[in-house]
mmCIF file of C-alpha atoms and ligand atoms in Angstrom:
data_model
loop_
_atom_site.group_PDB
_atom_site.id
_atom_site.type_symbol
_atom_site.label_atom_id
_atom_site.label_comp_id
_atom_site.label_asym_id
_atom_site.label_seq_id
_atom_site.Cartn_x
_atom_site.Cartn_y
_atom_site.Cartn_z
ATOM 1 C CA UNK A 5 0.000 0.000 0.000
ATOM 2 C CA UNK A 6 1.304 3.420 -0.969
ATOM 3 C CA UNK A 7 2.250 5.835 1.801
ATOM 4 C CA UNK A 8 1.214 8.801 -0.339
ATOM 5 C CA UNK A 9 -1.286 11.259 1.107
ATOM 6 C CA UNK A 10 -4.659 10.868 -0.572
ATOM 7 C CA UNK A 11 -6.445 13.833 -2.103
ATOM 8 C CA UNK A 12 -10.148 13.104 -2.655
ATOM 9 C CA UNK A 13 -11.153 15.117 -5.710
ATOM 10 C CA UNK A 14 -14.785 16.060 -6.250
ATOM 11 C CA UNK A 15 -15.496 17.004 -9.862
ATOM 12 C CA UNK A 16 -12.605 14.776 -10.993
ATOM 13 C CA UNK A 17 -14.328 14.072 -14.307
ATOM 14 C CA UNK A 18 -14.785 17.798 -14.914
ATOM 15 C CA UNK A 19 -12.611 20.795 -15.683
ATOM 16 C CA UNK A 20 -11.332 21.918 -12.291
ATOM 17 C CA UNK A 21 -11.090 18.604 -10.460
ATOM 18 C CA UNK A 22 -9.840 16.908 -13.610
ATOM 19 C CA UNK A 23 -7.063 19.488 -13.906
ATOM 20 C CA UNK A 24 -5.992 18.798 -10.327
ATOM 21 C CA UNK A 25 -6.099 15.027 -10.829
ATOM 22 C CA UNK A 26 -4.024 15.264 -14.017
ATOM 23 C CA UNK A 27 -1.510 17.602 -12.342
ATOM 24 C CA UNK A 28 -0.919 15.142 -9.502
ATOM 25 C CA UNK A 29 -0.857 12.072 -11.767
ATOM 26 C CA UNK A 30 1.626 13.742 -14.132
ATOM 27 C CA UNK A 31 4.068 14.224 -11.261
ATOM 28 C CA UNK A 32 5.618 10.820 -10.663
ATOM 29 C CA UNK A 33 7.396 11.996 -7.520
ATOM 30 C CA UNK A 34 4.262 13.468 -5.987
ATOM 31 C CA UNK A 35 3.673 13.052 -2.259
ATOM 32 C CA UNK A 36 -0.050 12.764 -3.111
ATOM 33 C CA UNK A 37 -2.290 10.067 -4.566
ATOM 34 C CA UNK A 38 -5.533 10.795 -6.420
ATOM 35 C CA UNK A 39 -8.912 9.522 -5.248
ATOM 36 C CA UNK A 40 -11.227 10.566 -8.060
ATOM 37 C CA UNK A 41 -14.833 11.119 -7.006
ATOM 38 C CA UNK A 42 -17.633 10.685 -9.547
ATOM 39 C CA UNK A 43 -21.269 9.618 -9.589
ATOM 40 C CA UNK A 44 -20.408 7.195 -12.364
ATOM 41 C CA UNK A 45 -17.047 5.368 -12.209
ATOM 42 C CA UNK A 46 -17.788 3.705 -15.560
ATOM 43 C CA UNK A 47 -17.733 6.972 -17.511
ATOM 44 C CA UNK A 48 -14.890 7.613 -19.918
ATOM 45 C CA UNK A 49 -13.299 10.480 -17.979
ATOM 46 C CA UNK A 50 -13.215 8.372 -14.801
ATOM 47 C CA UNK A 51 -11.766 5.391 -16.658
ATOM 48 C CA UNK A 52 -9.035 7.613 -18.113
ATOM 49 C CA UNK A 53 -8.063 8.775 -14.624
ATOM 50 C CA UNK A 54 -8.001 5.182 -13.406
ATOM 51 C CA UNK A 55 -5.767 4.190 -16.310
ATOM 52 C CA UNK A 56 -3.425 7.028 -15.329
ATOM 53 C CA UNK A 57 -3.166 5.731 -11.766
ATOM 54 C CA UNK A 58 -6.115 7.192 -9.851
ATOM 55 C CA UNK A 59 -8.371 5.343 -7.458
ATOM 56 C CA UNK A 60 -11.923 5.975 -8.681
ATOM 57 C CA UNK A 61 -14.780 6.066 -6.158
ATOM 58 C CA UNK A 62 -18.497 6.721 -6.340
ATOM 59 C CA UNK A 63 -20.320 9.452 -4.410
ATOM 60 C CA UNK A 64 -23.033 12.033 -4.953
ATOM 61 C CA UNK A 65 -22.981 15.613 -3.685
ATOM 62 C CA UNK A 66 -26.643 15.212 -2.721
ATOM 63 C CA UNK A 67 -25.750 12.318 -0.416
ATOM 64 C CA UNK A 68 -23.584 13.474 2.496
ATOM 65 C CA UNK A 69 -22.964 9.928 3.764
ATOM 66 C CA UNK A 70 -21.507 8.952 0.387
ATOM 67 C CA UNK A 71 -19.079 11.880 0.629
ATOM 68 C CA UNK A 72 -18.054 10.855 4.144
ATOM 69 C CA UNK A 73 -17.232 7.389 2.795
ATOM 70 C CA UNK A 74 -15.024 8.671 -0.022
ATOM 71 C CA UNK A 75 -13.318 11.320 2.144
ATOM 72 C CA UNK A 76 -12.490 8.752 4.857
ATOM 73 C CA UNK A 77 -8.747 8.193 5.159
ATOM 74 C CA UNK A 78 -7.894 11.068 2.829
ATOM 75 C CA UNK A 79 -5.502 13.866 3.788
ATOM 76 C CA UNK A 80 -7.033 16.462 1.508
ATOM 77 C CA UNK A 81 -10.234 17.188 -0.399
ATOM 78 C CA UNK A 82 -10.868 19.340 -3.431
ATOM 79 C CA UNK A 83 -14.467 20.523 -3.152
ATOM 80 C CA UNK A 84 -16.544 21.960 -5.977
ATOM 81 C CA UNK A 85 -20.166 22.127 -7.110
ATOM 82 C CA UNK A 86 -21.620 22.336 -10.591
ATOM 83 C CA UNK A 87 -24.152 25.178 -10.567
ATOM 84 C CA UNK A 88 -24.800 24.805 -14.292
ATOM 85 C CA UNK A 89 -26.276 21.348 -13.809
ATOM 86 C CA UNK A 90 -29.267 22.691 -11.826
ATOM 87 C CA UNK A 91 -29.043 26.530 -11.903
ATOM 88 C CA UNK A 92 -30.025 26.725 -8.199
ATOM 89 C CA UNK A 93 -28.128 28.770 -5.609
ATOM 90 C CA UNK A 94 -29.860 26.931 -2.751
ATOM 91 C CA UNK A 95 -28.925 23.525 -4.143
ATOM 92 C CA UNK A 96 -25.339 24.639 -4.648
ATOM 93 C CA UNK A 97 -25.223 25.781 -1.021
ATOM 94 C CA UNK A 98 -26.621 22.438 0.147
ATOM 95 C CA UNK A 99 -24.066 20.496 -1.897
ATOM 96 C CA UNK A 100 -21.283 22.677 -0.467
ATOM 97 C CA UNK A 101 -22.543 22.087 3.078
ATOM 98 C CA UNK A 102 -22.568 18.335 2.451
ATOM 99 C CA UNK A 103 -18.906 18.513 1.447
ATOM 100 C CA UNK A 104 -17.980 20.615 4.500
ATOM 101 C CA UNK A 105 -19.772 18.275 6.922
ATOM 102 C CA UNK A 106 -18.238 15.207 5.286
ATOM 103 C CA UNK A 107 -14.766 16.784 5.328
ATOM 104 C CA UNK A 108 -15.094 17.417 9.058
ATOM 105 C CA UNK A 109 -16.414 13.909 9.749
ATOM 106 C CA UNK A 110 -13.474 12.441 7.824
ATOM 107 C CA UNK A 111 -10.956 14.709 9.624
ATOM 108 C CA UNK A 112 -9.739 16.145 6.334
ATOM 109 C CA UNK A 113 -6.548 18.078 7.069
ATOM 110 C CA UNK A 114 -6.736 20.436 4.099
ATOM 111 C CA UNK A 115 -9.751 21.221 1.934
ATOM 112 C CA UNK A 116 -9.799 23.521 -1.057
ATOM 113 C CA UNK A 117 -13.193 25.072 -1.705
ATOM 114 C CA UNK A 118 -13.630 26.321 -5.267
ATOM 115 C CA UNK A 119 -15.432 29.600 -4.835
ATOM 116 C CA UNK A 120 -16.214 33.074 -6.143
ATOM 117 C CA UNK A 121 -17.065 36.481 -4.655
ATOM 118 C CA UNK A 122 -20.328 37.338 -2.886
ATOM 119 C CA UNK A 123 -21.644 40.040 -5.209
ATOM 120 C CA UNK A 124 -24.194 41.111 -2.556
ATOM 121 C CA UNK A 125 -21.331 42.636 -0.567
ATOM 122 C CA UNK A 126 -20.972 45.082 -3.490
ATOM 123 C CA UNK A 127 -24.565 45.313 -4.721
ATOM 124 C CA UNK A 128 -27.076 44.767 -1.884
ATOM 125 C CA UNK A 129 -30.305 42.992 -2.793
ATOM 126 C CA UNK A 130 -32.287 46.272 -2.635
ATOM 127 C CA UNK A 131 -29.943 47.916 -5.172
ATOM 128 C CA UNK A 132 -31.951 47.944 -8.398
ATOM 129 C CA UNK A 133 -29.002 48.355 -10.773
ATOM 130 C CA UNK A 134 -29.518 44.653 -11.447
ATOM 131 C CA UNK A 135 -32.413 42.301 -10.701
ATOM 132 C CA UNK A 136 -32.424 40.062 -7.637
ATOM 133 C CA UNK A 137 -32.491 36.402 -8.715
ATOM 134 C CA UNK A 138 -33.886 33.340 -6.918
ATOM 135 C CA UNK A 139 -35.220 35.684 -4.215
ATOM 136 C CA UNK A 140 -31.961 36.312 -2.375
ATOM 137 C CA UNK A 141 -29.063 36.394 -4.790
ATOM 138 C CA UNK A 142 -27.673 38.845 -7.334
ATOM 139 C CA UNK A 143 -25.395 36.303 -9.023
ATOM 140 C CA UNK A 144 -26.517 32.951 -7.559
ATOM 141 C CA UNK A 145 -23.488 30.929 -8.704
ATOM 142 C CA UNK A 146 -21.165 33.481 -7.117
ATOM 143 C CA UNK A 147 -23.115 34.349 -3.973
ATOM 144 C CA UNK A 148 -23.988 30.762 -2.995
ATOM 145 C CA UNK A 149 -20.368 29.611 -3.319
ATOM 146 C CA UNK A 150 -19.221 32.463 -1.080
ATOM 147 C CA UNK A 151 -22.041 31.941 1.414
ATOM 148 C CA UNK A 152 -20.789 28.362 1.731
ATOM 149 C CA UNK A 153 -17.476 29.581 3.238
ATOM 150 C CA UNK A 154 -19.164 29.635 6.633
ATOM 151 C CA UNK A 155 -20.088 25.947 6.312
ATOM 152 C CA UNK A 156 -16.379 25.055 6.071
ATOM 153 C CA UNK A 157 -15.423 27.569 8.767
ATOM 154 C CA UNK A 158 -18.198 26.593 11.186
ATOM 155 C CA UNK A 159 -17.376 22.916 10.771
ATOM 156 C CA UNK A 160 -13.744 23.716 11.583
ATOM 157 C CA UNK A 161 -12.363 22.310 8.332
ATOM 158 C CA UNK A 162 -8.874 23.672 7.506
ATOM 159 C CA UNK A 163 -9.794 25.271 4.185
ATOM 160 C CA UNK A 164 -8.288 27.351 1.389
ATOM 161 C CA UNK A 165 -10.851 29.463 -0.463
ATOM 162 C CA UNK A 166 -9.818 29.391 -4.113
ATOM 163 C CA UNK A 167 -11.590 32.171 -6.029
ATOM 164 C CA UNK A 168 -11.577 31.123 -9.675
ATOM 165 C CA UNK A 169 -12.291 33.072 -12.870
ATOM 166 C CA UNK A 170 -14.074 32.895 -16.234
ATOM 167 C CA UNK A 171 -12.765 29.922 -18.217
ATOM 168 C CA UNK A 172 -11.598 30.710 -21.740
ATOM 169 C CA UNK A 173 -13.140 27.293 -22.560
ATOM 170 C CA UNK A 174 -16.472 29.162 -22.368
ATOM 171 C CA UNK A 175 -15.573 30.313 -25.890
ATOM 172 C CA UNK A 176 -15.736 26.627 -26.868
ATOM 173 C CA UNK A 177 -18.569 25.216 -24.748
ATOM 174 C CA UNK A 178 -20.686 28.118 -23.530
ATOM 175 C CA UNK A 179 -21.624 29.854 -26.756
ATOM 176 C CA UNK A 180 -19.885 33.137 -25.928
ATOM 177 C CA UNK A 181 -17.304 33.049 -28.719
ATOM 178 C CA UNK A 182 -17.252 35.238 -31.833
ATOM 179 C CA UNK A 183 -20.573 35.290 -33.682
ATOM 180 C CA UNK A 184 -21.167 36.437 -37.246
ATOM 181 C CA UNK A 185 -23.568 39.377 -37.416
ATOM 182 C CA UNK A 186 -26.067 39.830 -40.261
ATOM 183 C CA UNK A 187 -23.498 42.057 -42.036
ATOM 184 C CA UNK A 188 -21.128 39.061 -42.161
ATOM 185 C CA UNK A 189 -18.637 40.482 -39.650
ATOM 186 C CA UNK A 190 -17.492 38.626 -36.564
ATOM 187 C CA UNK A 191 -18.130 40.129 -33.131
ATOM 188 C CA UNK A 192 -17.575 39.208 -29.511
ATOM 189 C CA UNK A 193 -20.508 40.351 -27.390
ATOM 190 C CA UNK A 194 -20.161 41.171 -23.687
ATOM 191 C CA UNK A 195 -21.705 43.803 -21.409
ATOM 192 C CA UNK A 196 -18.291 44.666 -19.991
ATOM 193 C CA UNK A 197 -17.698 48.220 -21.267
ATOM 194 C CA UNK A 198 -13.950 48.820 -21.177
ATOM 195 C CA UNK A 199 -13.424 46.793 -18.020
ATOM 196 C CA UNK A 200 -11.007 43.870 -17.876
ATOM 197 C CA UNK A 201 -12.451 40.367 -17.732
ATOM 198 C CA UNK A 202 -10.143 38.059 -15.752
ATOM 199 C CA UNK A 203 -9.950 34.720 -17.566
ATOM 200 C CA UNK A 204 -8.101 31.447 -17.188
ATOM 201 C CA UNK A 205 -7.472 28.157 -18.962
ATOM 202 C CA UNK A 206 -9.586 25.758 -16.883
ATOM 203 C CA UNK A 207 -6.729 23.252 -16.661
ATOM 204 C CA UNK A 208 -4.640 25.886 -14.838
ATOM 205 C CA UNK A 209 -7.114 26.013 -11.934
ATOM 206 C CA UNK A 210 -6.213 22.436 -11.057
ATOM 207 C CA UNK A 211 -2.503 23.180 -11.360
ATOM 208 C CA UNK A 212 -2.902 26.055 -8.890
ATOM 209 C CA UNK A 213 -4.874 23.778 -6.551
ATOM 210 C CA UNK A 214 -2.022 21.253 -6.688
ATOM 211 C CA UNK A 215 0.462 23.996 -5.740
ATOM 212 C CA UNK A 216 -1.774 24.964 -2.805
ATOM 213 C CA UNK A 217 -1.800 21.382 -1.502
ATOM 214 C CA UNK A 218 1.971 21.136 -1.990
ATOM 215 C CA UNK A 219 2.452 24.287 0.074
ATOM 216 C CA UNK A 220 1.187 22.478 3.188
ATOM 217 C CA UNK A 221 -0.325 24.820 5.793
ATOM 218 C CA UNK A 222 0.625 28.052 4.019
ATOM 219 C CA UNK A 223 -2.776 28.788 2.463
ATOM 220 C CA UNK A 224 -5.057 27.233 5.076
ATOM 221 C CA UNK A 225 -7.656 29.764 6.197
ATOM 222 C CA UNK A 226 -6.707 32.038 3.296
ATOM 223 C CA UNK A 227 -8.479 33.304 0.196
ATOM 224 C CA UNK A 228 -6.689 33.195 -3.143
ATOM 225 C CA UNK A 229 -7.922 34.985 -6.260
ATOM 226 C CA UNK A 230 -6.726 33.656 -9.586
ATOM 227 C CA UNK A 231 -6.741 34.321 -13.322
ATOM 228 C CA UNK A 232 -4.455 33.689 -16.288
ATOM 229 C CA UNK A 233 -4.799 37.176 -17.778
ATOM 230 C CA UNK A 234 -7.148 40.125 -17.299
ATOM 231 C CA UNK A 235 -8.222 41.458 -20.700
ATOM 232 C CA UNK A 236 -10.890 43.892 -21.865
ATOM 233 C CA UNK A 237 -13.496 42.900 -24.461
ATOM 234 C CA UNK A 238 -11.563 44.888 -27.060
ATOM 235 C CA UNK A 239 -8.325 43.097 -26.145
ATOM 236 C CA UNK A 240 -10.014 39.684 -26.330
ATOM 237 C CA UNK A 241 -11.484 40.592 -29.730
ATOM 238 C CA UNK A 242 -8.109 41.775 -30.949
ATOM 239 C CA UNK A 243 -6.469 38.485 -29.872
ATOM 240 C CA UNK A 244 -9.203 36.594 -31.759
ATOM 241 C CA UNK A 245 -8.621 38.750 -34.848
ATOM 242 C CA UNK A 246 -4.933 37.884 -34.791
ATOM 243 C CA UNK A 247 -5.493 34.159 -34.170
ATOM 244 C CA UNK A 248 -8.284 33.754 -36.743
ATOM 245 C CA UNK A 249 -6.773 36.033 -39.373
ATOM 246 C CA UNK A 250 -10.109 37.814 -39.664
ATOM 247 C CA UNK A 251 -11.287 40.919 -37.877
ATOM 248 C CA UNK A 252 -13.354 40.312 -34.755
ATOM 249 C CA UNK A 253 -15.050 43.394 -33.311
ATOM 250 C CA UNK A 254 -15.956 43.898 -29.684
ATOM 251 C CA UNK A 255 -19.679 44.476 -29.335
ATOM 252 C CA UNK A 256 -20.265 46.123 -25.960
ATOM 253 C CA UNK A 257 -23.933 45.802 -24.995
ATOM 254 C CA UNK A 258 -25.930 47.067 -22.054
ATOM 255 C CA UNK A 259 -26.329 44.470 -19.249
ATOM 256 C CA UNK A 260 -30.130 44.811 -19.572
ATOM 257 C CA UNK A 261 -29.867 43.854 -23.235
ATOM 258 C CA UNK A 262 -27.628 40.878 -22.360
ATOM 259 C CA UNK A 263 -30.071 39.686 -19.671
ATOM 260 C CA UNK A 264 -32.852 39.697 -22.274
ATOM 261 C CA UNK A 265 -30.944 37.493 -24.765
ATOM 262 C CA UNK A 266 -33.161 34.553 -23.780
ATOM 263 C CA UNK A 267 -30.672 31.688 -23.398
ATOM 264 C CA UNK A 268 -30.810 29.681 -20.139
ATOM 265 C CA UNK A 269 -28.943 31.685 -17.498
ATOM 266 C CA UNK A 270 -28.834 34.949 -19.513
ATOM 267 C CA UNK A 271 -30.061 36.963 -16.500
ATOM 268 C CA UNK A 272 -27.452 35.341 -14.273
ATOM 269 C CA UNK A 273 -24.665 35.937 -16.803
ATOM 270 C CA UNK A 274 -25.814 39.520 -17.397
ATOM 271 C CA UNK A 275 -25.634 40.215 -13.661
ATOM 272 C CA UNK A 276 -22.246 38.503 -13.453
ATOM 273 C CA UNK A 277 -20.695 40.578 -16.227
ATOM 274 C CA UNK A 278 -22.224 43.766 -14.840
ATOM 275 C CA UNK A 279 -20.698 43.008 -11.431
ATOM 276 C CA UNK A 280 -17.288 42.427 -13.038
ATOM 277 C CA UNK A 281 -17.650 45.646 -15.063
ATOM 278 C CA UNK A 282 -18.863 47.901 -12.264
ATOM 279 C CA UNK A 283 -16.473 46.530 -9.625
ATOM 280 C CA UNK A 284 -13.436 46.052 -11.850
ATOM 281 C CA UNK A 285 -10.993 47.372 -9.267
ATOM 282 C CA UNK A 286 -12.263 44.851 -6.691
ATOM 283 C CA UNK A 287 -12.768 41.854 -8.983
ATOM 284 C CA UNK A 288 -10.000 42.157 -11.588
ATOM 285 C CA UNK A 289 -7.896 44.094 -9.081
ATOM 286 C CA UNK A 290 -7.839 41.090 -6.736
ATOM 287 C CA UNK A 291 -6.479 38.795 -9.461
ATOM 288 C CA UNK A 292 -2.742 39.396 -9.821
ATOM 289 C CA UNK A 293 -1.452 37.019 -12.485
ATOM 290 C CA UNK A 294 2.171 37.422 -11.380
ATOM 291 C CA UNK A 295 1.246 35.875 -8.030
ATOM 292 C CA UNK A 296 -0.714 33.089 -9.747
ATOM 293 C CA UNK A 297 2.237 32.374 -12.052
ATOM 294 C CA UNK A 298 4.490 32.073 -9.007
ATOM 295 C CA UNK A 299 2.226 29.216 -7.849
ATOM 296 C CA UNK A 300 1.792 27.714 -11.324
ATOM 297 C CA UNK A 301 4.728 28.553 -13.612
ATOM 298 C CA UNK A 302 2.870 26.902 -16.521
ATOM 299 C CA UNK A 303 0.005 29.423 -16.262
ATOM 300 C CA UNK A 304 -1.225 30.231 -19.778
ATOM 301 C CA UNK A 305 -1.996 33.708 -21.037
ATOM 302 C CA UNK A 306 -4.827 34.215 -23.522
ATOM 303 C CA UNK A 307 -2.626 34.335 -26.596
ATOM 304 C CA UNK A 308 -1.057 30.968 -25.864
ATOM 305 C CA UNK A 309 -4.405 29.420 -24.891
ATOM 306 C CA UNK A 310 -5.955 30.700 -28.120
ATOM 307 C CA UNK A 311 -3.063 29.486 -30.250
ATOM 308 C CA UNK A 312 -3.612 25.958 -28.923
ATOM 309 C CA UNK A 313 -7.427 26.070 -28.941
ATOM 310 C CA UNK A 314 -8.623 28.336 -31.744
ATOM 311 C CA UNK A 315 -9.740 25.432 -33.908
ATOM 312 C CA UNK A 316 -12.027 24.223 -31.103
ATOM 313 C CA UNK A 317 -13.891 27.544 -30.870
ATOM 314 C CA UNK A 318 -17.101 27.302 -32.892
ATOM 315 C CA UNK A 319 -17.530 30.425 -34.973
ATOM 316 C CA UNK A 320 -21.260 31.140 -35.075
HETATM 317 P P1 LIG B 414 -17.614 20.475 -15.128
HETATM 318 O O1 LIG B 414 -16.422 20.356 -16.016
HETATM 319 O O2 LIG B 414 -18.869 21.069 -15.669
HETATM 320 O O3 LIG B 414 -17.977 19.025 -14.569
HETATM 321 C C1 LIG B 414 -18.874 18.884 -13.489
HETATM 322 C C2 LIG B 414 -18.241 18.013 -12.429
HETATM 323 O O4 LIG B 414 -19.028 18.058 -11.243
HETATM 324 C C3 LIG B 414 -18.161 16.585 -12.887
HETATM 325 O O5 LIG B 414 -16.921 16.039 -12.501
HETATM 326 C C4 LIG B 414 -19.299 15.921 -12.115
HETATM 327 O O6 LIG B 414 -19.008 14.583 -11.790
HETATM 328 C C5 LIG B 414 -19.329 16.728 -10.850
HETATM 329 N N1 LIG B 414 -20.650 16.717 -10.230
HETATM 330 C C6 LIG B 414 -21.727 17.459 -10.594
HETATM 331 N N2 LIG B 414 -22.788 17.146 -9.822
HETATM 332 C C7 LIG B 414 -22.368 16.183 -8.978
HETATM 333 C C8 LIG B 414 -23.013 15.443 -7.964
HETATM 334 N N3 LIG B 414 -24.316 15.635 -7.674
HETATM 335 N N4 LIG B 414 -22.294 14.550 -7.279
HETATM 336 C C9 LIG B 414 -20.992 14.326 -7.576
HETATM 337 N N5 LIG B 414 -20.322 15.005 -8.528
HETATM 338 C C10 LIG B 414 -21.006 15.908 -9.229
HETATM 339 O O7 LIG B 414 -17.238 21.209 -13.768
HETATM 340 P P2 LIG B 414 -16.222 22.403 -13.489
HETATM 341 O O8 LIG B 414 -16.316 23.378 -14.612
HETATM 342 O O9 LIG B 414 -14.911 21.892 -13.090
HETATM 343 O O10 LIG B 414 -16.873 23.045 -12.189
HETATM 344 C C11 LIG B 414 -18.164 23.566 -12.234
HETATM 345 C C12 LIG B 414 -18.221 24.830 -11.405
HETATM 346 O O11 LIG B 414 -17.271 25.756 -11.907
HETATM 347 C C13 LIG B 414 -19.572 25.546 -11.476
HETATM 348 O O12 LIG B 414 -20.158 25.606 -10.189
HETATM 349 C C14 LIG B 414 -19.235 26.927 -12.014
HETATM 350 O O13 LIG B 414 -19.992 27.952 -11.410
HETATM 351 C C15 LIG B 414 -17.769 27.030 -11.667
HETATM 352 N N6 LIG B 414 -17.027 28.009 -12.481
HETATM 353 C C16 LIG B 414 -17.186 28.021 -13.821
HETATM 354 C C17 LIG B 414 -16.528 28.976 -14.566
HETATM 355 C C18 LIG B 414 -16.704 29.077 -16.038
HETATM 356 O O14 LIG B 414 -16.217 30.050 -16.613
HETATM 357 N N7 LIG B 414 -17.370 28.134 -16.686
HETATM 358 C C19 LIG B 414 -15.650 29.869 -13.946
HETATM 359 C C20 LIG B 414 -15.481 29.804 -12.565
HETATM 360 C C21 LIG B 414 -16.178 28.860 -11.834
HETATM 361 P P3 LIG B 414 -19.760 13.314 -12.421
HETATM 362 O O15 LIG B 414 -20.685 13.815 -13.510
HETATM 363 O O16 LIG B 414 -18.668 12.445 -12.948
HETATM 364 O O17 LIG B 414 -20.486 12.715 -11.284
#
C-alpha cells in the first residue's frame, strides 16, 4: 500500500477537479495520490483517470454519507459544485454544506473550496441596478459559493478558499465566442464596457490547486484569487482577430440587453458581467497574475491558450 497522502477530488471528471487530478498524476514523484470522485465510475473520464493511476470512487454531492465514505482516510479534499447542472443557488449551497460536513467527519486536514465572490457585498439585494435572482441572490453561482465559506469555517475544516475566474473554454462550450452578425462580420458580445475580464485556462485552476496542496499549511484559512490574464473585451477581440486572421469586433452591450438574450442563465450571466464591469478594481484588481504564475509557472496567457485552442472555438 502506498504511503502517499490521498487527495479526494470532487469534480474529478470535470474541468477543475480533472485538472488537479491530471496535475498530480503527471508528477511521478508526488507526495499525493488521487482519489477521483464521480457519480459514475464507468464513464470515460473516470476510466481515463483510473488508467493514469487514480483510485476511482463513487459518491453524490446530494448524499452526504456517500461523501463521508469517499473522504475517509484522505488527507485532503478538493471541493466543488456544478451550478450549471441545476441553476439553483440553494442547491449549490446544500451540496457545499454536504462537502464541508463530510470533510469534518473524515478529519480532512486540508480542503480547497472552489469559490467566487459574494456580489451582494458590493450590490445589496435592494440595489436595483440589477435584478435580484432566486429571491436572495444577485449572481446565484457566485453568492452561494461564497455563502458556503461559513459551512467550512463553522465545521472547523482547515480550508483554502480558491476564487476562480471565467474559463476561456467558455468560448468553446458556452456559446460566448465570436458570432457572425447579419453584415457578415465577426463580433464578440459582452456587457463589460472597457473593463477587464479576468480569464483562465480551466486546466490551470487544477494546477494552482495542486500547488496549494503542496504548500502544506501556508494557504489554510486564506483566500486566493486567480486568473491567467485580465483582458478587456476589445483586447479579447483583438487576440481573436490575430489568431483567426479575420477581424473580430468587440460588441459592448448594455447588461439589460444581455439579460434579455433569452438563453438559459442569460439573466445570471448579465448580472455577473455587470458586477465584473462595475467593480473592476475589486474583482479584476484582486487577481494578480504574477502571483498566480508564481504558484503555477505553466500558467497560460490568452494568446497561448488561443493558439492551442482556436480550432475548437465554434464560430457562429
Ligand atoms: P464540469 O467540467 O462542468 O464538470 C462537473 C463536475 O461536477 C463533474 O466532474 C461531475 O461529476 C461533478 N458533479 C456534478 N454534480 C455532482 C453530484 N451531484 N455529485 C458528484 N459530482 C457531481 O465542472 P467544473 O467546470 O470543473 O466546475 C463547475 C463549477 O465551476 C460551477 O459551479 C461553475 O460555477 C464554476 N465556475 C465556472 C466557470 C466558467 O467560466 N465556466 C468559472 C469559474 C467557476 P460526475 O458527472 O462524474 O459525477
